[in-house]
Amino acid sequence: RCYLYMKTIERAAFPRRLWERVLLSKNYEKALEEIDENLIYWPRFIRHKCKQRFTKITQYLIRIRKLTLKRQRKLVPLRRKIERRENRREEKALIAAQLDNAIEKELLERLKQDTYGDIYNFPIHAFDKALQQQDAESESESDAEREEDDDDEDVDKREFVEAEDSELSDFEDMDKLETSSEEEQEEEEEVDKKASHSKSKGKTPLKGPARRKRPYIEIEYEEETEPSTKTKAA
Amino acid sequence: MAGEGRGAATGDGAGPPAPERVLFPPTFSVSEIKNKQRRHFMFLRWKQQQRKEKLALKKKRRKEREALGDKAPPKAVPKTIENQRVYDETTVDPNDEEVAFDEATDEFAPYFNRQTVPKILITTSDRPRGRTVRFCEQLATVIPNSHVYYRRGLALKRIIPQCIARDFTDLIVINEDRKIPNGLVLSHLPDGPTAHFRMSSVRLRKEIKRKGKEPTEHVPEVILNNFTTRLGHSIGRMFAALFPHDPQFIGRQVATFHNQRDYIFFRFHRYIFKSEKKVGIQELGPRFTLKLRSLQKGTFDSKYGEYEWIHKRREMDTSRRRFHL
């Protein structure tokens, strides 16, 4: 609702009574007429300007009401100190992360764990090594049989059967863990234990007996250990 | 004071050459000299002396080590922030059954059981500017089976039921500020958790140096590094749920989410095995870093949602060695 304020020169001496107030009607046209009849003896120019101002005010009031109904953008102030701190920490974390090395290591790990199956020709080398190790460590016959079983199995099957034992944090392979059977799990365990001799030496012996006690499927998560060589961010 | 006397005698003008061995009496403190030039000079000399001592110490230690030969004690491991990290009690133990059970029954179980195929909807906030638009497009090429739709003033709460009806599994909203993308809201649609990230250091494909060609349509592999705590695990699963389950190894592409000190770095590479022990990677695709701000239980709802985790600056940023992801 708008008010019309009028000022007369006779009252200039009394500031409190200087302005006279009239409430205008809600209807736009009627309000214009009221302005006209209130400012009847005032010059034409002033009346016109007053009506223009009134128009503008009503328009922006309408717009305000419309906008408050829509979703409004909430402005959140940035805090400079915090922004700077976070940027700096991000840079340091980036340096400490050594992403390229980490990715390469992970890919090589997966290659070793044979998640890629037979696509690449390299695994022969690792396979031979594994063979030799197994022959050396345990009785040859039973292991050789198991090896042949591995060979004869399909690529896919072999993928998931071996993948379950590997230190995967890759969740795309997790379902393979869940769908593998117990027997294969126990069977493959030993083979993989000896095959993955490189990194998991400390871990696999633990895994073996632990696994045997619990028949259900366990999921392993990979934890990246930070190479403790050089880090600028300390 | 004896020290000050020496300073007055020697530290004049441009500074005469420092003697070989300067003996600073223990009661002498460099900060007591009032004259700035002399103080500065004395401070430099003190610093030089400290450095010399340190060097001498190092040499001695190295000699001892060589002298001992094989019997020398192993080198001390340098302390890094990751080494000194405050132990978080929610760290997931690889053999934890409770965690395994939880993960088998949470919202991502249908994905991991291969019952659902991910379908992603990427959108932005109102009126996206050029950079954001291009970033959205590139993100769409990186994530298979994703669609970009623009928002012309549509409320999120209203499009969510529509998305669920059209069988989308995930929704990504990229928030924009001053013509650069700076926030990411990732929500798993059929009533799944919603994560709100702060996105920084976004690089489009053309800004990456030595990049390869465009990412092809093959399904990439996913690498998730360093997600140790419970919270980190759920976030990791969220990311994994974006990509289809069977990576096509022919494509030789890999998307990496690497978590380091609560910052998640996203990279997209193409790899090639040069030999058995060597792999080459070439970066293609956009890169960005994310920092988790909040994790909500249900779908996106800022007022009535149940927050599982919010980053509270006062409580959580107290120690430099404490990380939550």
Short mmCIF file of N, CA and C in Angstrom, two decimals, chain A residues 71 73 78-79 82-83 85-87 89-90 92-94 96-97 99-100 102-108 110-112 115-116 119-120 122-126 129 159 169-176 178 210 214 216 218-224 226 228-229 231 233-234, chain B residues 77-82 92 94-95 97 99-100 103 112-114 126 151 153-156 198 200-201 220-226 228 233 236-237 240 245 247 249 252 254 256 258 260-261 263 265 267 269 271 273-279 281 289 291 313 317 320:
data_model
loop_
_atom_site.label_atom_id
_atom_site.label_comp_id
_atom_site.label_asym_id
_atom_site.label_seq_id
_atom_site.Cartn_x
_atom_site.Cartn_y
_atom_site.Cartn_z
N ARG A 71 13.14 -19.45 -6.44
CA ARG A 71 14.33 -19.79 -5.65
C ARG A 71 15.30 -18.63 -5.71
N ARG A 73 19.14 -17.06 -5.04
CA ARG A 73 20.53 -17.45 -4.96
C ARG A 73 21.07 -17.03 -3.61
N LEU A 78 33.08 -15.68 0.92
CA LEU A 78 34.35 -16.42 0.99
C LEU A 78 35.18 -15.84 2.10
N ARG A 79 35.95 -16.69 2.71
CA ARG A 79 36.84 -16.15 3.74
C ARG A 79 38.25 -16.25 3.22
N ILE A 82 40.80 -18.63 4.89
CA ILE A 82 40.50 -20.04 4.70
C ILE A 82 40.75 -20.47 3.26
N GLU A 83 40.38 -19.59 2.33
CA GLU A 83 40.62 -19.93 0.93
C GLU A 83 42.09 -20.12 0.68
N ARG A 85 44.39 -20.85 2.79
CA ARG A 85 44.89 -22.03 3.48
C ARG A 85 44.56 -23.28 2.70
N GLU A 86 43.34 -23.33 2.21
CA GLU A 86 42.94 -24.55 1.50
C GLU A 86 43.71 -24.69 0.20
N ASN A 87 43.93 -23.57 -0.50
CA ASN A 87 44.69 -23.67 -1.74
C ASN A 87 46.09 -24.18 -1.50
N ARG A 89 47.15 -25.96 0.97
CA ARG A 89 47.15 -27.37 1.37
C ARG A 89 46.90 -28.27 0.19
N GLU A 90 46.08 -27.77 -0.73
CA GLU A 90 45.82 -28.58 -1.91
C GLU A 90 47.09 -28.75 -2.72
N LYS A 92 50.13 -28.68 -1.65
CA LYS A 92 51.04 -29.60 -0.97
C LYS A 92 50.55 -31.03 -1.09
N ALA A 93 49.25 -31.20 -0.99
CA ALA A 93 48.73 -32.56 -1.12
C ALA A 93 49.01 -33.10 -2.51
N LEU A 94 48.90 -32.22 -3.48
CA LEU A 94 49.18 -32.67 -4.85
C LEU A 94 50.61 -33.14 -4.99
N ALA A 96 52.50 -34.20 -2.59
CA ALA A 96 52.71 -35.42 -1.80
C ALA A 96 52.08 -36.62 -2.47
N ALA A 97 51.07 -36.39 -3.28
CA ALA A 97 50.34 -37.52 -3.84
C ALA A 97 51.15 -38.27 -4.87
N LEU A 99 50.85 -38.45 -8.15
CA LEU A 99 49.79 -39.19 -8.82
C LEU A 99 50.28 -40.13 -9.89
N ASP A 100 51.19 -39.65 -10.71
CA ASP A 100 51.63 -40.50 -11.82
C ASP A 100 52.23 -41.79 -11.31
N ALA A 102 51.72 -43.19 -8.47
CA ALA A 102 50.71 -44.04 -7.85
C ALA A 102 49.91 -44.80 -8.89
N ILE A 103 49.53 -44.08 -9.95
CA ILE A 103 48.73 -44.74 -10.99
C ILE A 103 49.53 -45.84 -11.66
N GLU A 104 50.77 -45.53 -11.95
CA GLU A 104 51.58 -46.55 -12.61
C GLU A 104 51.73 -47.78 -11.74
N LYS A 105 51.96 -47.52 -10.46
CA LYS A 105 52.11 -48.66 -9.56
C LYS A 105 50.86 -49.50 -9.53
N GLU A 106 49.73 -48.82 -9.46
CA GLU A 106 48.47 -49.55 -9.40
C GLU A 106 48.25 -50.38 -10.65
N LEU A 107 48.59 -49.79 -11.79
CA LEU A 107 48.38 -50.52 -13.04
C LEU A 107 49.29 -51.75 -13.11
N LEU A 108 50.52 -51.57 -12.66
CA LEU A 108 51.42 -52.71 -12.67
C LEU A 108 50.94 -53.79 -11.72
N ARG A 110 47.92 -54.42 -11.01
CA ARG A 110 46.81 -55.14 -11.63
C ARG A 110 47.30 -56.08 -12.71
N LEU A 111 48.34 -55.65 -13.37
CA LEU A 111 48.89 -56.53 -14.39
C LEU A 111 49.40 -57.80 -13.73
N LYS A 112 50.07 -57.61 -12.61
CA LYS A 112 50.61 -58.78 -11.92
C LYS A 112 49.51 -59.68 -11.41
N THR A 115 44.47 -59.23 -13.66
CA THR A 115 43.10 -58.79 -13.93
C THR A 115 42.88 -58.58 -15.40
N TYR A 116 43.91 -58.40 -16.15
CA TYR A 116 43.75 -58.17 -17.56
C TYR A 116 43.70 -59.45 -18.37
N ILE A 119 45.34 -60.53 -22.36
CA ILE A 119 45.50 -59.52 -23.41
C ILE A 119 46.97 -59.22 -23.64
N TYR A 120 47.69 -59.11 -22.55
CA TYR A 120 49.09 -58.75 -22.71
C TYR A 120 49.96 -59.97 -22.65
N PHE A 122 52.97 -60.29 -21.54
CA PHE A 122 54.03 -60.33 -20.56
C PHE A 122 53.90 -61.40 -19.49
N PRO A 123 52.70 -61.66 -19.04
CA PRO A 123 52.61 -62.45 -17.81
C PRO A 123 53.34 -63.78 -17.84
N ILE A 124 53.81 -64.17 -18.98
CA ILE A 124 54.52 -65.44 -19.03
C ILE A 124 55.66 -65.43 -18.05
N HIS A 125 56.32 -64.31 -17.98
CA HIS A 125 57.48 -64.21 -17.11
C HIS A 125 57.09 -64.45 -15.66
N ALA A 126 56.07 -63.70 -15.25
CA ALA A 126 55.64 -63.85 -13.86
C ALA A 126 55.11 -65.24 -13.60
N LYS A 129 57.89 -67.61 -13.07
CA LYS A 129 58.43 -67.40 -11.72
C LYS A 129 57.57 -68.09 -10.70
N GLU A 159 40.04 -64.68 -14.16
CA GLU A 159 40.10 -63.28 -13.71
C GLU A 159 39.54 -63.14 -12.33
N SER A 169 41.34 -52.22 -4.42
CA SER A 169 40.36 -51.27 -3.94
C SER A 169 39.43 -50.90 -5.05
N ASP A 170 39.59 -51.58 -6.15
CA ASP A 170 38.76 -51.27 -7.30
C ASP A 170 37.43 -51.97 -7.15
N PHE A 171 36.42 -51.25 -6.99
CA PHE A 171 35.15 -51.85 -6.64
C PHE A 171 34.47 -52.49 -7.81
N GLU A 172 35.00 -52.26 -8.99
CA GLU A 172 34.38 -52.94 -10.09
C GLU A 172 34.65 -54.42 -10.04
N ASP A 173 35.67 -54.77 -9.32
CA ASP A 173 35.95 -56.20 -9.22
C ASP A 173 35.35 -56.80 -7.98
N MET A 174 34.74 -56.01 -7.18
CA MET A 174 34.24 -56.52 -5.92
C MET A 174 33.14 -57.54 -6.12
N ASP A 175 32.34 -57.30 -7.14
CA ASP A 175 31.24 -58.26 -7.31
C ASP A 175 31.79 -59.60 -7.68
N LYS A 176 32.93 -59.62 -8.35
CA LYS A 176 33.53 -60.89 -8.69
C LYS A 176 33.86 -61.64 -7.42
N GLU A 178 32.17 -61.51 -4.70
CA GLU A 178 30.96 -62.02 -4.09
C GLU A 178 30.42 -63.22 -4.81
N ALA A 210 43.53 -67.14 8.47
CA ALA A 210 42.35 -66.35 8.79
C ALA A 210 41.21 -66.74 7.86
N ARG A 214 37.12 -68.65 8.50
CA ARG A 214 35.80 -68.13 8.16
C ARG A 214 35.45 -68.58 6.75
N TYR A 216 32.98 -67.66 4.86
CA TYR A 216 32.37 -66.72 3.93
C TYR A 216 33.38 -65.77 3.31
N GLU A 218 35.52 -62.79 2.03
CA GLU A 218 36.07 -61.57 2.62
C GLU A 218 36.46 -60.60 1.51
N ILE A 219 36.33 -59.38 1.81
CA ILE A 219 36.69 -58.39 0.81
C ILE A 219 37.89 -57.63 1.32
N GLU A 220 38.84 -57.45 0.45
CA GLU A 220 40.05 -56.76 0.88
C GLU A 220 40.13 -55.38 0.27
N TYR A 221 40.60 -54.49 1.02
CA TYR A 221 40.73 -53.15 0.51
C TYR A 221 42.19 -52.79 0.43
N GLU A 222 42.46 -52.01 -0.55
CA GLU A 222 43.85 -51.64 -0.72
C GLU A 222 44.13 -50.35 0.01
N GLU A 223 45.27 -50.33 0.63
CA GLU A 223 45.66 -49.08 1.25
C GLU A 223 46.97 -48.68 0.64
N GLU A 224 46.97 -47.49 0.14
CA GLU A 224 48.21 -47.00 -0.46
C GLU A 224 49.15 -46.57 0.64
N GLU A 226 52.38 -44.54 1.56
CA GLU A 226 53.14 -43.42 1.01
C GLU A 226 54.59 -43.81 0.97
N SER A 228 58.19 -43.48 1.46
CA SER A 228 58.74 -42.56 2.44
C SER A 228 60.02 -41.92 1.98
N THR A 229 60.15 -41.73 0.68
CA THR A 229 61.43 -41.19 0.22
C THR A 229 61.48 -39.68 0.32
N THR A 231 59.36 -36.18 0.42
CA THR A 231 58.15 -35.37 0.36
C THR A 231 58.49 -33.98 0.80
N ALA A 233 56.30 -31.77 1.42
CA ALA A 233 55.29 -31.31 2.36
C ALA A 233 55.39 -32.07 3.64
N ALA A 234 56.03 -31.60 4.57
CA ALA A 234 56.14 -32.28 5.87
C ALA A 234 55.73 -31.36 6.99
N VAL B 77 63.47 -43.06 9.07
CA VAL B 77 62.42 -42.72 8.11
C VAL B 77 62.01 -41.28 8.35
N PRO B 78 62.00 -40.45 7.33
CA PRO B 78 61.61 -39.05 7.56
C PRO B 78 60.13 -38.96 7.88
N LYS B 79 59.82 -37.99 8.70
CA LYS B 79 58.42 -37.87 9.11
C LYS B 79 57.65 -37.15 8.03
N THR B 80 56.57 -37.72 7.60
CA THR B 80 55.71 -37.00 6.67
C THR B 80 54.36 -36.82 7.35
N ILE B 81 53.55 -36.01 6.72
CA ILE B 81 52.23 -35.79 7.31
C ILE B 81 51.43 -37.07 7.29
N GLU B 82 51.64 -37.87 6.27
CA GLU B 82 50.90 -39.13 6.25
C GLU B 82 51.38 -40.06 7.34
N VAL B 92 39.01 -48.24 8.18
CA VAL B 92 38.47 -49.56 7.90
C VAL B 92 39.57 -50.59 7.91
N PRO B 94 40.88 -54.15 6.80
CA PRO B 94 40.52 -54.99 5.65
C PRO B 94 39.68 -56.21 6.02
N ASN B 95 39.81 -56.65 7.25
CA ASN B 95 39.09 -57.87 7.60
C ASN B 95 37.83 -57.61 8.39
N GLU B 97 34.27 -57.41 9.41
CA GLU B 97 33.05 -58.01 8.86
C GLU B 97 31.90 -57.04 8.89
N VAL B 99 31.89 -53.92 8.41
CA VAL B 99 31.93 -53.05 7.24
C VAL B 99 31.46 -53.80 6.02
N ALA B 100 31.94 -55.02 5.90
CA ALA B 100 31.55 -55.81 4.73
C ALA B 100 30.04 -56.02 4.71
N GLU B 103 28.29 -52.82 3.74
CA GLU B 103 28.39 -52.49 2.33
C GLU B 103 27.58 -53.43 1.47
N PHE B 112 26.64 -53.04 -7.06
CA PHE B 112 27.74 -53.98 -7.00
C PHE B 112 27.31 -55.40 -7.27
N ASN B 113 26.04 -55.65 -7.15
CA ASN B 113 25.55 -56.97 -7.54
C ASN B 113 25.18 -57.03 -9.00
N ARG B 114 25.51 -55.97 -9.71
CA ARG B 114 25.26 -55.94 -11.14
C ARG B 114 23.79 -55.97 -11.50
N ASP B 126 21.99 -22.39 -12.60
CA ASP B 126 21.39 -21.51 -13.60
C ASP B 126 22.40 -20.80 -14.47
N ARG B 151 19.72 -26.45 -17.24
CA ARG B 151 18.63 -26.05 -16.37
C ARG B 151 18.22 -24.64 -16.72
N GLY B 153 16.17 -22.68 -14.90
CA GLY B 153 15.35 -22.29 -13.76
C GLY B 153 14.55 -23.40 -13.14
N LEU B 154 14.91 -24.64 -13.39
CA LEU B 154 14.12 -25.72 -12.80
C LEU B 154 14.61 -26.01 -11.40
N ALA B 155 13.70 -26.27 -10.53
CA ALA B 155 14.09 -26.57 -9.15
C ALA B 155 14.58 -28.01 -9.07
N LEU B 156 15.61 -28.20 -8.27
CA LEU B 156 16.18 -29.54 -8.16
C LEU B 156 15.19 -30.53 -7.58
N ARG B 198 33.50 -29.28 -2.84
CA ARG B 198 34.03 -28.02 -3.34
C ARG B 198 35.03 -28.39 -4.41
N SER B 200 37.94 -27.49 -7.15
CA SER B 200 38.93 -26.44 -7.40
C SER B 200 39.90 -26.93 -8.45
N SER B 201 40.64 -26.01 -8.99
CA SER B 201 41.69 -26.33 -9.95
C SER B 201 41.15 -27.23 -11.06
N PRO B 220 36.02 -46.98 -19.13
CA PRO B 220 37.34 -46.93 -18.50
C PRO B 220 37.40 -47.75 -17.23
N GLU B 221 38.62 -48.01 -16.80
CA GLU B 221 38.79 -48.64 -15.50
C GLU B 221 38.74 -47.56 -14.44
N VAL B 222 38.61 -48.02 -13.23
CA VAL B 222 38.51 -47.07 -12.13
C VAL B 222 39.57 -47.41 -11.09
N ILE B 223 40.25 -46.40 -10.64
CA ILE B 223 41.22 -46.59 -9.55
C ILE B 223 40.79 -45.69 -8.41
N LEU B 224 40.67 -46.26 -7.24
CA LEU B 224 40.32 -45.47 -6.07
C LEU B 224 41.42 -45.67 -5.05
N ASN B 225 42.11 -44.59 -4.74
CA ASN B 225 43.28 -44.71 -3.88
C ASN B 225 43.05 -44.07 -2.55
N ASN B 226 43.45 -44.75 -1.51
CA ASN B 226 43.62 -44.05 -0.25
C ASN B 226 42.34 -43.68 0.44
N THR B 228 40.44 -44.57 3.20
CA THR B 228 40.64 -45.50 4.30
C THR B 228 39.50 -45.54 5.31
N HIS B 233 35.25 -44.67 2.55
CA HIS B 233 34.72 -45.82 1.84
C HIS B 233 33.40 -45.52 1.15
N GLY B 236 34.03 -43.42 -1.77
CA GLY B 236 34.67 -44.19 -2.83
C GLY B 236 33.67 -45.03 -3.59
N ARG B 237 32.75 -45.62 -2.84
CA ARG B 237 31.74 -46.43 -3.51
C ARG B 237 30.84 -45.57 -4.37
N ALA B 240 32.65 -45.08 -7.49
CA ALA B 240 32.70 -46.30 -8.29
C ALA B 240 31.36 -46.58 -8.95
N HIS B 245 30.22 -51.47 -14.71
CA HIS B 245 30.98 -52.44 -13.97
C HIS B 245 32.09 -53.11 -14.74
N PRO B 247 34.96 -52.90 -17.16
CA PRO B 247 35.81 -52.03 -17.96
C PRO B 247 36.26 -52.75 -19.21
N PHE B 249 39.05 -53.41 -21.43
CA PHE B 249 40.49 -53.25 -21.38
C PHE B 249 41.08 -52.87 -22.72
N ARG B 252 41.91 -49.19 -22.81
CA ARG B 252 43.11 -48.80 -22.09
C ARG B 252 42.99 -47.42 -21.44
N VAL B 254 41.82 -45.20 -18.00
CA VAL B 254 41.65 -45.38 -16.56
C VAL B 254 41.31 -44.04 -15.94
N THR B 256 41.02 -42.08 -12.39
CA THR B 256 41.60 -42.24 -11.05
C THR B 256 41.02 -41.23 -10.10
N HIS B 258 42.08 -40.12 -6.52
CA HIS B 258 43.13 -40.33 -5.53
C HIS B 258 42.90 -39.41 -4.36
N GLN B 260 44.13 -37.68 -1.01
CA GLN B 260 45.36 -37.36 -0.30
C GLN B 260 45.03 -36.22 0.64
N ARG B 261 45.10 -36.48 1.91
CA ARG B 261 44.84 -35.43 2.90
C ARG B 261 43.50 -34.74 2.68
N TYR B 263 41.85 -34.29 0.07
CA TYR B 263 41.59 -33.75 -1.25
C TYR B 263 41.53 -34.92 -2.22
N PHE B 265 41.77 -36.11 -5.93
CA PHE B 265 42.21 -35.66 -7.23
C PHE B 265 41.64 -36.60 -8.27
N ARG B 267 41.83 -37.79 -12.18
CA ARG B 267 42.60 -37.74 -13.40
C ARG B 267 42.07 -38.78 -14.34
N HIS B 269 43.45 -41.01 -17.62
CA HIS B 269 44.64 -41.32 -18.41
C HIS B 269 44.38 -42.42 -19.40
N TYR B 271 46.67 -45.62 -20.72
CA TYR B 271 47.92 -46.27 -20.35
C TYR B 271 48.34 -47.25 -21.41
N PHE B 273 51.29 -50.58 -21.68
CA PHE B 273 52.34 -51.34 -21.03
C PHE B 273 53.50 -51.49 -22.00
N LYS B 274 54.57 -50.81 -21.67
CA LYS B 274 55.71 -50.91 -22.57
C LYS B 274 56.45 -52.22 -22.37
N SER B 275 56.50 -52.64 -21.14
CA SER B 275 57.13 -53.93 -20.88
C SER B 275 56.49 -54.43 -19.62
N GLU B 276 57.05 -55.45 -19.04
CA GLU B 276 56.37 -56.00 -17.87
C GLU B 276 56.47 -55.08 -16.68
N LYS B 277 57.55 -54.36 -16.59
CA LYS B 277 57.72 -53.55 -15.40
C LYS B 277 57.50 -52.08 -15.67
N LYS B 278 57.15 -51.77 -16.89
CA LYS B 278 57.03 -50.34 -17.17
C LYS B 278 55.70 -50.06 -17.84
N VAL B 279 55.08 -49.01 -17.36
CA VAL B 279 53.83 -48.61 -18.00
C VAL B 279 53.91 -47.12 -18.27
N ILE B 281 51.79 -43.64 -19.10
CA ILE B 281 50.45 -43.07 -19.06
C ILE B 281 50.45 -41.71 -19.73
N THR B 289 40.02 -31.22 -8.67
CA THR B 289 40.18 -31.72 -7.32
C THR B 289 38.92 -31.40 -6.53
N LYS B 291 36.92 -31.44 -2.64
CA LYS B 291 37.05 -31.54 -1.19
C LYS B 291 35.66 -31.71 -0.64
N ARG B 313 34.23 -26.34 10.45
CA ARG B 313 35.60 -25.84 10.43
C ARG B 313 36.20 -25.76 11.82
N ASP B 317 39.10 -28.67 11.77
CA ASP B 317 40.35 -28.17 11.22
C ASP B 317 41.33 -27.80 12.30
N ARG B 320 46.70 -30.18 12.11
CA ARG B 320 47.17 -30.35 10.75
C ARG B 320 47.39 -31.79 10.38
#
